[in-house]
mmCIF file with all atom_site columns, C-alpha atoms in Angstrom:
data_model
loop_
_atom_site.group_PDB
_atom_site.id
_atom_site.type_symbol
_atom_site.label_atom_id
_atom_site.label_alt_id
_atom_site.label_comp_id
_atom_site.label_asym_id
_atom_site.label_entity_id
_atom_site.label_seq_id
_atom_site.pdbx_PDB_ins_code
_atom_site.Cartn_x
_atom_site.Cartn_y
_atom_site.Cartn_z
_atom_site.occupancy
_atom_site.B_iso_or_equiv
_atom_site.pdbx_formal_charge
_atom_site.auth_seq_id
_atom_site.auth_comp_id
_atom_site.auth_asym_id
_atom_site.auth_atom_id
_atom_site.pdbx_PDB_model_num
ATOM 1   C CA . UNK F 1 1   ? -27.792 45.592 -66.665 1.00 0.00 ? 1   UNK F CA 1
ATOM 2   C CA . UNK F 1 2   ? -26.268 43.683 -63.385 1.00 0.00 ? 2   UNK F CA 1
ATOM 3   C CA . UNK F 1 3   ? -24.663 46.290 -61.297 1.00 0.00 ? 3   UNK F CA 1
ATOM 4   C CA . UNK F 1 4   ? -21.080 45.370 -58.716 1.00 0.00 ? 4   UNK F CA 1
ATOM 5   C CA . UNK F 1 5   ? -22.719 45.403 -55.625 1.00 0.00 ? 5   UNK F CA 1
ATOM 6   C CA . UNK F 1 6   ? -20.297 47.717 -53.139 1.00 0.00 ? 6   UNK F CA 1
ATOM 7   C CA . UNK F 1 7   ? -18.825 46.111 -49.824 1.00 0.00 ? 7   UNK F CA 1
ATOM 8   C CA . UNK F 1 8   ? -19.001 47.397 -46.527 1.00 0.00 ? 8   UNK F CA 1
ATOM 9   C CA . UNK F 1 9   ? -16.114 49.785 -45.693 1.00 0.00 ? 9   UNK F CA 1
ATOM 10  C CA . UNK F 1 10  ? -16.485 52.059 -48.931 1.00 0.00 ? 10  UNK F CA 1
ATOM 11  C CA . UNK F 1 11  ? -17.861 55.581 -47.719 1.00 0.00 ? 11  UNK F CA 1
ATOM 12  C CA . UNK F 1 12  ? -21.014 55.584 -50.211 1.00 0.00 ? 12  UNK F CA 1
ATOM 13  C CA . UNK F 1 13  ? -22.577 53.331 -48.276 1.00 0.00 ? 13  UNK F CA 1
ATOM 14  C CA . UNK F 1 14  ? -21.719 55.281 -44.223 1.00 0.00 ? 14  UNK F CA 1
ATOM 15  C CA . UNK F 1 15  ? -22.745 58.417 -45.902 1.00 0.00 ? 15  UNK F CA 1
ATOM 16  C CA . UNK F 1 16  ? -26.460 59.091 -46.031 1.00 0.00 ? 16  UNK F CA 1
ATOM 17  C CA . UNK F 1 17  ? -28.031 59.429 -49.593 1.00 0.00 ? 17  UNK F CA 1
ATOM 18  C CA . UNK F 1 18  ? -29.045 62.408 -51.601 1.00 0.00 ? 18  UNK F CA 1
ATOM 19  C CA . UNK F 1 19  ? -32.321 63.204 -52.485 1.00 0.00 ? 19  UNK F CA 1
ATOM 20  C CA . UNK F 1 20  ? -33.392 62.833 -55.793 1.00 0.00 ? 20  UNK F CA 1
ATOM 21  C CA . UNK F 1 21  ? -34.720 65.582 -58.137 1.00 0.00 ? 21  UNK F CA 1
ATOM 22  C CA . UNK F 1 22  ? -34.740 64.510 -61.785 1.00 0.00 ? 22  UNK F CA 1
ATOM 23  C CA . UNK F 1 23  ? -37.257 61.812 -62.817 1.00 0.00 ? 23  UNK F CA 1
ATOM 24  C CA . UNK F 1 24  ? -36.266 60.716 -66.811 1.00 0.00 ? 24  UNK F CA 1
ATOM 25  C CA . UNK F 1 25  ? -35.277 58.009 -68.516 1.00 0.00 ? 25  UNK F CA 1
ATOM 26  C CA . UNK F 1 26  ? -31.894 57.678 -66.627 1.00 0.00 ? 26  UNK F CA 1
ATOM 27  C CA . UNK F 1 27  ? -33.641 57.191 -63.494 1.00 0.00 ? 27  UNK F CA 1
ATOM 28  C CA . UNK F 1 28  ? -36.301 54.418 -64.952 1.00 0.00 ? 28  UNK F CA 1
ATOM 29  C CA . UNK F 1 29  ? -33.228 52.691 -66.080 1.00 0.00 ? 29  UNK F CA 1
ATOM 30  C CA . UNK F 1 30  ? -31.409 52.580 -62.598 1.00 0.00 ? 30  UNK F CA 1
ATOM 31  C CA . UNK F 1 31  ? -34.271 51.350 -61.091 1.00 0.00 ? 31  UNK F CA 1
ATOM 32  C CA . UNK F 1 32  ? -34.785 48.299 -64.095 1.00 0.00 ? 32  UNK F CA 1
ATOM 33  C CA . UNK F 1 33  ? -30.997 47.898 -63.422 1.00 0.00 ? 33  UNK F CA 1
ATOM 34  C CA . UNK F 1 34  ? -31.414 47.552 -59.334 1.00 0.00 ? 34  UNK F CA 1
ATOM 35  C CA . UNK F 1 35  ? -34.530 44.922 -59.807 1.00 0.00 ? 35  UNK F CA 1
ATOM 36  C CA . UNK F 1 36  ? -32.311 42.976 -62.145 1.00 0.00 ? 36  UNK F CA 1
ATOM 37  C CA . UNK F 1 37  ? -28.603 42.624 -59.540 1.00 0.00 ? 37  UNK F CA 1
ATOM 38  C CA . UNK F 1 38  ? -31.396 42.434 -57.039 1.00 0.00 ? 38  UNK F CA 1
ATOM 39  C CA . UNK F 1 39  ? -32.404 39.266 -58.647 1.00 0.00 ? 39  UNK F CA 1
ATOM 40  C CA . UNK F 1 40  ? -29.101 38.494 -60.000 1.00 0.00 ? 40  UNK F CA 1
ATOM 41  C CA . UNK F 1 41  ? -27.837 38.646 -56.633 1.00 0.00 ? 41  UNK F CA 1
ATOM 42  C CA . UNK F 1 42  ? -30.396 37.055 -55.526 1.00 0.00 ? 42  UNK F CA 1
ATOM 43  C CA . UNK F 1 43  ? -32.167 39.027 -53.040 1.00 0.00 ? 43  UNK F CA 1
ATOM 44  C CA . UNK F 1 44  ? -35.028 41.006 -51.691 1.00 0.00 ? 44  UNK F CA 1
ATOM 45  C CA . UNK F 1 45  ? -33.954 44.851 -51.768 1.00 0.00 ? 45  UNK F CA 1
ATOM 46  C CA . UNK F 1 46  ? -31.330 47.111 -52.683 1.00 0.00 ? 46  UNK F CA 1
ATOM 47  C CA . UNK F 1 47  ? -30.546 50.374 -52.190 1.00 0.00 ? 47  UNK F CA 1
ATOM 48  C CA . UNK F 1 48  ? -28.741 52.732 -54.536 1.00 0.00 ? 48  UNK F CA 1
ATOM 49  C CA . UNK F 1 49  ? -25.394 52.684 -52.436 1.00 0.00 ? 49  UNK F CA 1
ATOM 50  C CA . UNK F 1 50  ? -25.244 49.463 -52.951 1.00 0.00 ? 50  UNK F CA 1
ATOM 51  C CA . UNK F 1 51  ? -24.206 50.031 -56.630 1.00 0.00 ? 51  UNK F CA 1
ATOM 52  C CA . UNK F 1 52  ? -22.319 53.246 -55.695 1.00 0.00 ? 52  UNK F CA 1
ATOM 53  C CA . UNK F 1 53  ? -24.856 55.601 -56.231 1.00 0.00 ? 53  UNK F CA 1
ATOM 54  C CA . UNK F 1 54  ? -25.704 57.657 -53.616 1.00 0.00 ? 54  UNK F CA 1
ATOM 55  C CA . UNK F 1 55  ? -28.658 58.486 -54.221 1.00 0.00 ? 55  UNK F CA 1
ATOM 56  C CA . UNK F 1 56  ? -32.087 58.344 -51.899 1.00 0.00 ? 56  UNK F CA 1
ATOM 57  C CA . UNK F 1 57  ? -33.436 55.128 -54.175 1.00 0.00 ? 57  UNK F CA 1
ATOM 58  C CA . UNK F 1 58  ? -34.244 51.382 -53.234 1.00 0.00 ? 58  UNK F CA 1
ATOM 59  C CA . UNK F 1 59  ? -35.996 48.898 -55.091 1.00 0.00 ? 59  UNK F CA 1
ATOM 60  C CA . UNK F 1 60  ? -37.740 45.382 -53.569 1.00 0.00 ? 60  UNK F CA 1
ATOM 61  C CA . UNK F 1 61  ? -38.324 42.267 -55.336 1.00 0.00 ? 61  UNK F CA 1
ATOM 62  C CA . UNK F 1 62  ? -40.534 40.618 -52.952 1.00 0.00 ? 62  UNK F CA 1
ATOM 63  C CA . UNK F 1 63  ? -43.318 38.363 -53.090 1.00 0.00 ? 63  UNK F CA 1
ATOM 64  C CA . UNK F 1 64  ? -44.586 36.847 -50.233 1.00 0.00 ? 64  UNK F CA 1
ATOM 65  C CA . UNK F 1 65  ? -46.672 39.739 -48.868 1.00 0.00 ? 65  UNK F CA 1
ATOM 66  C CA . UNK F 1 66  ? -49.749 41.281 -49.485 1.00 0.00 ? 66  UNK F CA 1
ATOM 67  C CA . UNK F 1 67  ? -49.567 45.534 -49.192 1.00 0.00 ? 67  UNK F CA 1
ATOM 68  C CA . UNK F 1 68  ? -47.836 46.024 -52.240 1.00 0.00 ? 68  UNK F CA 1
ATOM 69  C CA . UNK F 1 69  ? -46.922 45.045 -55.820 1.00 0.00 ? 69  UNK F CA 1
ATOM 70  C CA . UNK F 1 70  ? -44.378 42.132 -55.893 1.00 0.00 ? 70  UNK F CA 1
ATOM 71  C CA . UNK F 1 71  ? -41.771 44.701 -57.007 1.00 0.00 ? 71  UNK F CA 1
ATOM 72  C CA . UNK F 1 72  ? -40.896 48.058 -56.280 1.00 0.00 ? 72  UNK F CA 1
ATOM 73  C CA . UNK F 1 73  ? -39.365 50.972 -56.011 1.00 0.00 ? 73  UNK F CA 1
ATOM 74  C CA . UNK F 1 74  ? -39.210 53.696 -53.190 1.00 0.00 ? 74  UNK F CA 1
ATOM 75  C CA . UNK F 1 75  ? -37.838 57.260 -54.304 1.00 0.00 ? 75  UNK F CA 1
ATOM 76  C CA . UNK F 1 76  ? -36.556 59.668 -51.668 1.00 0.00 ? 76  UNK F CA 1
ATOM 77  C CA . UNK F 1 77  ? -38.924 57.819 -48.412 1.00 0.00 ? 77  UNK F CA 1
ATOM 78  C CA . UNK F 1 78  ? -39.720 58.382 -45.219 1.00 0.00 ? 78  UNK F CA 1
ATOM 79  C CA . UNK F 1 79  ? -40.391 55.836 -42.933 1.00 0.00 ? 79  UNK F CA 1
ATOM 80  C CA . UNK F 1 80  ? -42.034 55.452 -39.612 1.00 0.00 ? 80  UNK F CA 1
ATOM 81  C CA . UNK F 1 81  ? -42.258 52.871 -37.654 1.00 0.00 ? 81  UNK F CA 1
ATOM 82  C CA . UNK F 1 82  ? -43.962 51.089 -34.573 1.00 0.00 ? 82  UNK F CA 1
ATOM 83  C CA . UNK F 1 83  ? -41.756 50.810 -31.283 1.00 0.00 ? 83  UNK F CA 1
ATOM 84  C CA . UNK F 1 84  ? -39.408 48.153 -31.734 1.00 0.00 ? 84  UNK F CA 1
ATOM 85  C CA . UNK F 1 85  ? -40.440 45.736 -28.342 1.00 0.00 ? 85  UNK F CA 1
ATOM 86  C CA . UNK F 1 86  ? -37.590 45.299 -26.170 1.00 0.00 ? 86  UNK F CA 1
ATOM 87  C CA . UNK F 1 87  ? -35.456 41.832 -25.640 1.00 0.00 ? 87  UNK F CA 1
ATOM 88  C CA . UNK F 1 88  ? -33.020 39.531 -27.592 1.00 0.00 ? 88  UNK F CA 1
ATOM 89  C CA . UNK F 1 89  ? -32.783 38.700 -31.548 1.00 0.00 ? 89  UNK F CA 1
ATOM 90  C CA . UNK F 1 90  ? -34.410 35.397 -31.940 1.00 0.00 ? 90  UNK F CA 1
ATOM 91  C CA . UNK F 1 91  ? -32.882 33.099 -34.970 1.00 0.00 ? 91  UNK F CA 1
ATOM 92  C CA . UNK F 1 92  ? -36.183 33.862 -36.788 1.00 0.00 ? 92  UNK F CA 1
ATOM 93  C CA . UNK F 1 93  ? -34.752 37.966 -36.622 1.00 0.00 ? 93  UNK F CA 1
ATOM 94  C CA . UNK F 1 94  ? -31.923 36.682 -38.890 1.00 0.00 ? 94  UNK F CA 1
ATOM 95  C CA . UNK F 1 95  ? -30.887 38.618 -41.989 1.00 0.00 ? 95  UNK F CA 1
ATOM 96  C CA . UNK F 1 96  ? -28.463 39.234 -44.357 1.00 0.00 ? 96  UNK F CA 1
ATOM 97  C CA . UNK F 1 97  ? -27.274 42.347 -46.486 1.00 0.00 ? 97  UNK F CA 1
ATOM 98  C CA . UNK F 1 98  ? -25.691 41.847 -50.156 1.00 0.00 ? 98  UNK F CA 1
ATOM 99  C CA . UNK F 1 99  ? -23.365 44.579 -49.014 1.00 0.00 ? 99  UNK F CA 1
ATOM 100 C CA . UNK F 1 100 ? -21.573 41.889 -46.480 1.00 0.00 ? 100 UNK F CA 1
ATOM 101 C CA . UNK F 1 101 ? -22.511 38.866 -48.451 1.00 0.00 ? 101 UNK F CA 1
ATOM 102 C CA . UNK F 1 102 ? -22.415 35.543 -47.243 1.00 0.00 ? 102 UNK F CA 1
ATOM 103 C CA . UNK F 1 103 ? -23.663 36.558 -43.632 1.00 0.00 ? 103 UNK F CA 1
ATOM 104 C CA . UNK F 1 104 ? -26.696 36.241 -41.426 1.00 0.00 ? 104 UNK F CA 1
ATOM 105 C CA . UNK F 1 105 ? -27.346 37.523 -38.127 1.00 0.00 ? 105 UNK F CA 1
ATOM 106 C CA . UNK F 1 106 ? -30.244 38.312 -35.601 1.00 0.00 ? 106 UNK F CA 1
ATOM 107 C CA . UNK F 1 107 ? -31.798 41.686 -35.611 1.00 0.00 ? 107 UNK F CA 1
ATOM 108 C CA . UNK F 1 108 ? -35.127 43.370 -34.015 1.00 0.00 ? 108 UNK F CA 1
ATOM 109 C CA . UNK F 1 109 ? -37.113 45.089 -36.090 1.00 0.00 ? 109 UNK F CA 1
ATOM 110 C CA . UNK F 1 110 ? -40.293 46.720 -36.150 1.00 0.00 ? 110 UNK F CA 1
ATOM 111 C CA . UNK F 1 111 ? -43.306 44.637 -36.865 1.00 0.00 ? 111 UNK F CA 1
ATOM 112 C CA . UNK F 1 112 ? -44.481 47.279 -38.806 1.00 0.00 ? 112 UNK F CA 1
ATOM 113 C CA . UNK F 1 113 ? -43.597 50.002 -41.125 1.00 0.00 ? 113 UNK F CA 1
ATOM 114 C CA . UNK F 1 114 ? -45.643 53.196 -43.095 1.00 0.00 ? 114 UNK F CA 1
ATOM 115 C CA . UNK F 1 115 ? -43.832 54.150 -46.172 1.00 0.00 ? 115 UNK F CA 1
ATOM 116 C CA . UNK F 1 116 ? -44.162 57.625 -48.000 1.00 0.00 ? 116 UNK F CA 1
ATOM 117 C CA . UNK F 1 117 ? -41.980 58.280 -50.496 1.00 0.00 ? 117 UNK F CA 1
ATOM 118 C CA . UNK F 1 118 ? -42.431 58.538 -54.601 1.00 0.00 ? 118 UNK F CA 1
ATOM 119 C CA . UNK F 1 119 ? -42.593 56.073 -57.994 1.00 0.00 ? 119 UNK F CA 1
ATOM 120 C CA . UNK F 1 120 ? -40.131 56.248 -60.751 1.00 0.00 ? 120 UNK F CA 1
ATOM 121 C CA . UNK F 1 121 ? -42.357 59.567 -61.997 1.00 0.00 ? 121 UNK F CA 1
ATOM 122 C CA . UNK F 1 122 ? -42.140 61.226 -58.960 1.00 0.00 ? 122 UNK F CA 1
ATOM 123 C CA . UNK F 1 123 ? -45.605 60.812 -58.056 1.00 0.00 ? 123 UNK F CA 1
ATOM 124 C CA . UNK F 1 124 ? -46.002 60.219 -53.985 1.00 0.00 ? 124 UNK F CA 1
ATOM 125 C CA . UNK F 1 125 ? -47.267 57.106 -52.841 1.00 0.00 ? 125 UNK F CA 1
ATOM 126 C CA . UNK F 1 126 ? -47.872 55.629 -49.461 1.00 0.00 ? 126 UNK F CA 1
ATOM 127 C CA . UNK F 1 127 ? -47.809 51.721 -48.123 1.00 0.00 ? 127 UNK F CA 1
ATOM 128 C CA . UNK F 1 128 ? -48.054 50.030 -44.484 1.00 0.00 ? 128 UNK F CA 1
ATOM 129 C CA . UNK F 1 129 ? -45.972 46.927 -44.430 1.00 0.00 ? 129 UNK F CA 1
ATOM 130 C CA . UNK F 1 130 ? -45.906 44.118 -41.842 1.00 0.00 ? 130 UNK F CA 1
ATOM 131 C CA . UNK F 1 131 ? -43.667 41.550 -41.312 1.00 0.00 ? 131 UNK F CA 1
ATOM 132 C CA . UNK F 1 132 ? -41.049 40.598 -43.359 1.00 0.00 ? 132 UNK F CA 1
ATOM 133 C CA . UNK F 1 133 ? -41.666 43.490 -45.833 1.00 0.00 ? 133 UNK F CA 1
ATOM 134 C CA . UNK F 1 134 ? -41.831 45.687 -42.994 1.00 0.00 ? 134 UNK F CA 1
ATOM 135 C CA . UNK F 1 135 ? -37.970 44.374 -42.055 1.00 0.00 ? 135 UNK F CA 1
ATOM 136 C CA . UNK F 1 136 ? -37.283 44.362 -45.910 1.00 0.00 ? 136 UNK F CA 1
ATOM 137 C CA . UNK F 1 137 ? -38.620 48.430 -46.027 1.00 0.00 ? 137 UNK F CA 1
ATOM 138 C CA . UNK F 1 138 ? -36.390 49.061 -42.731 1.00 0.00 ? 138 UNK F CA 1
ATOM 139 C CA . UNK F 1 139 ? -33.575 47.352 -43.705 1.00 0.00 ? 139 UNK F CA 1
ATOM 140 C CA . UNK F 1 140 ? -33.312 49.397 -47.680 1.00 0.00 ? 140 UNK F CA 1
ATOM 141 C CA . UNK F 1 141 ? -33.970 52.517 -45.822 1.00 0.00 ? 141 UNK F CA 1
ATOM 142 C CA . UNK F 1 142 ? -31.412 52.286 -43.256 1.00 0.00 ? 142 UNK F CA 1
ATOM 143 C CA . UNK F 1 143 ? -29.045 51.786 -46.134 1.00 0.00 ? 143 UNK F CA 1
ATOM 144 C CA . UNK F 1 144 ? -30.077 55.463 -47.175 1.00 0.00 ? 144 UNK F CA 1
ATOM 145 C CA . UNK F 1 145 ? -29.398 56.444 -43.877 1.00 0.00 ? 145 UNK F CA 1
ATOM 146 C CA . UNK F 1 146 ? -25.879 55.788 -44.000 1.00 0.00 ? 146 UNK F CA 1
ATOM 147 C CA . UNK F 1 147 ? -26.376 52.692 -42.054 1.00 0.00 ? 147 UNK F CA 1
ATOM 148 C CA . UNK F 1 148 ? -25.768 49.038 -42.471 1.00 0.00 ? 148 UNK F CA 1
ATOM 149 C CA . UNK F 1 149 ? -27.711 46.527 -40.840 1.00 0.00 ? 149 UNK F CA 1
ATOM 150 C CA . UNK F 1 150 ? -24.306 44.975 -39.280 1.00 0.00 ? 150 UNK F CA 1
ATOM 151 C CA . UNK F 1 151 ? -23.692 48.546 -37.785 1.00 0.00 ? 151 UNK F CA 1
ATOM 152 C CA . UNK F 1 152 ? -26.474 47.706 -35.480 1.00 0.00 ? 152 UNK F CA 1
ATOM 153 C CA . UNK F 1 153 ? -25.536 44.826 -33.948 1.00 0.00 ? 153 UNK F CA 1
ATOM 154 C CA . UNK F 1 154 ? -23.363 44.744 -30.437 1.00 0.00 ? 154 UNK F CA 1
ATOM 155 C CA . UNK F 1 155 ? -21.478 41.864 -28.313 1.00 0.00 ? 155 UNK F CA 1
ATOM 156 C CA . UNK F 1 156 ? -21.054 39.062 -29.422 1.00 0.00 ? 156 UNK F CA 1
ATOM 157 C CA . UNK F 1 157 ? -22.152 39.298 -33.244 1.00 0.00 ? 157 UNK F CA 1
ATOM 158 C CA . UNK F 1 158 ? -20.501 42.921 -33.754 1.00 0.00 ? 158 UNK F CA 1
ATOM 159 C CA . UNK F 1 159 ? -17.227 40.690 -32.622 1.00 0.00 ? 159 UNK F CA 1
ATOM 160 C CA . UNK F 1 160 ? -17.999 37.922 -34.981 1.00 0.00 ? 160 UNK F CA 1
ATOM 161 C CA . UNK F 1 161 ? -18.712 40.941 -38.077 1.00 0.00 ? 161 UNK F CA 1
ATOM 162 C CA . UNK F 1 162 ? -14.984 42.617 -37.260 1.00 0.00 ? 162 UNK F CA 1
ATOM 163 C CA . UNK F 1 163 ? -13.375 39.643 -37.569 1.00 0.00 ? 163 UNK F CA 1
ATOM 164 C CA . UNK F 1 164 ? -14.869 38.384 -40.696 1.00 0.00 ? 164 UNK F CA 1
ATOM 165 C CA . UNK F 1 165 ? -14.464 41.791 -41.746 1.00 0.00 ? 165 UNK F CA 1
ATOM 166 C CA . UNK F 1 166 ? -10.786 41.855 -41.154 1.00 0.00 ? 166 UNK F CA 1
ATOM 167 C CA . UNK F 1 167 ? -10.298 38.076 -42.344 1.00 0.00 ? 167 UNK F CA 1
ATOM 168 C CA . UNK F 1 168 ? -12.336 39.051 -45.762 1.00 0.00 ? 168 UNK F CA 1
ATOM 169 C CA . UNK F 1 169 ? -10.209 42.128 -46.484 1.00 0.00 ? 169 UNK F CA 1
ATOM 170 C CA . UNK F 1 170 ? -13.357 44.515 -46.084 1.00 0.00 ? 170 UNK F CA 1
ATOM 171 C CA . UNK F 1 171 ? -13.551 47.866 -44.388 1.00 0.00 ? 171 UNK F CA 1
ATOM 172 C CA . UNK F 1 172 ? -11.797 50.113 -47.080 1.00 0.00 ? 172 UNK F CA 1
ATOM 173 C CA . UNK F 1 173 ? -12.944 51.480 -50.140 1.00 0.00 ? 173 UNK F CA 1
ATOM 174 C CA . UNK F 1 174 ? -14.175 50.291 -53.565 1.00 0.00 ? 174 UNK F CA 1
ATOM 175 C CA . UNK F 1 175 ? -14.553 46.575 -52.648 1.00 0.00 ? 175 UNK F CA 1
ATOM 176 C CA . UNK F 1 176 ? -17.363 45.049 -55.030 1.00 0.00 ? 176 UNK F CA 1
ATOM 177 C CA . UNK F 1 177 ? -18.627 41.691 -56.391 1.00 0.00 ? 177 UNK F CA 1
ATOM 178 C CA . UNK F 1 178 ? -20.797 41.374 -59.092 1.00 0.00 ? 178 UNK F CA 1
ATOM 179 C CA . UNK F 1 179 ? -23.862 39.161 -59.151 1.00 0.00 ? 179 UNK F CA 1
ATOM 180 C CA . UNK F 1 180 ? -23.835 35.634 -60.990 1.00 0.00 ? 180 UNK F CA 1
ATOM 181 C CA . UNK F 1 181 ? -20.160 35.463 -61.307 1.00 0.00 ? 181 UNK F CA 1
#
């Protein structure tokens, strides 16, 4: 089922996630529900506070790599990454987060990214990413973390994200929108 995806300002998603402990049947259908508002939405990830649930869960619906299946989901990860090299966001750094929709801005990340974390049985997995899916791994994670990716920007573009914020009505709790509507 489609899931309201949560706006920036509500605390589930400044508030790093729990870890998760029970793997059943309510878990497997989370994750089916976060691959289908992922879609829905459309977009390439999502992390559990994005639908209000803070727990340490995202999913990725990405094809256009080659280190993992074309969908997935990560379950209480770690990530590590290579040194991020120093300098400006270039427009091809530009990315968007369904949790301040509508928006697209430059932002370094790694080139590469090691995953550990485990399936939707609990059973412990590891990936390398590059690349996009390396920004896509970084990006879901960060989300976990407490941490959207417009938190990391400064001058200029962390001017331009207040004021849309403030023009959009966004910074306070329980602002959604739901996918395909």
């Amino acid at each position: 089922m489609i899931q309201p995806i949560v706006i920036t300002g509500d605390p589930v998603l400044h508030t790093p996630a729990q870890p998760v402990d029970v793997f059943d049947a309510g878990l497997a259908r989370l994750v089916e529900d976060m691959y289908e508002t992922t879609v829905a939405a459309p977009g390439v990830g999502l992390a559990a506070p994005q639908i209000g649930i803070p727990g340490q869960i995202f999913v990725w619906v990405y094809a256009n790599q080659t280190e993992a299946a074309p969908r997935g989901v990560a379950i209480n990860p770690e990530l590590w990454i290579e040194p991020i090299t120093p300098g400006a966001a270039s427009e091809a750094d530009r990315e968007g987060c369904l949790s301040f929709p509508g928006e697209k801005f430059p932002l370094r990340r790694s080139p590469r990214a090691l995953l550990r974390a485990q399936d939707v049985t609990g059973r412990p997995f590891t990936l390398e990413a590059t690349g996009w899916f390396a920004r896509i791994l970084q990006h879901e994670y960060d989300h976990l973390q407490g941490t959207i990716y417009v938190d990391r920007l400064c001058g200029p573009d962390a001017e331009t994200v207040s004021r849309i914020s403030r023009e959009r009505g966004w910074g306070q709790p329980g602002l959604t929108w739901m996918p395909g509507q």
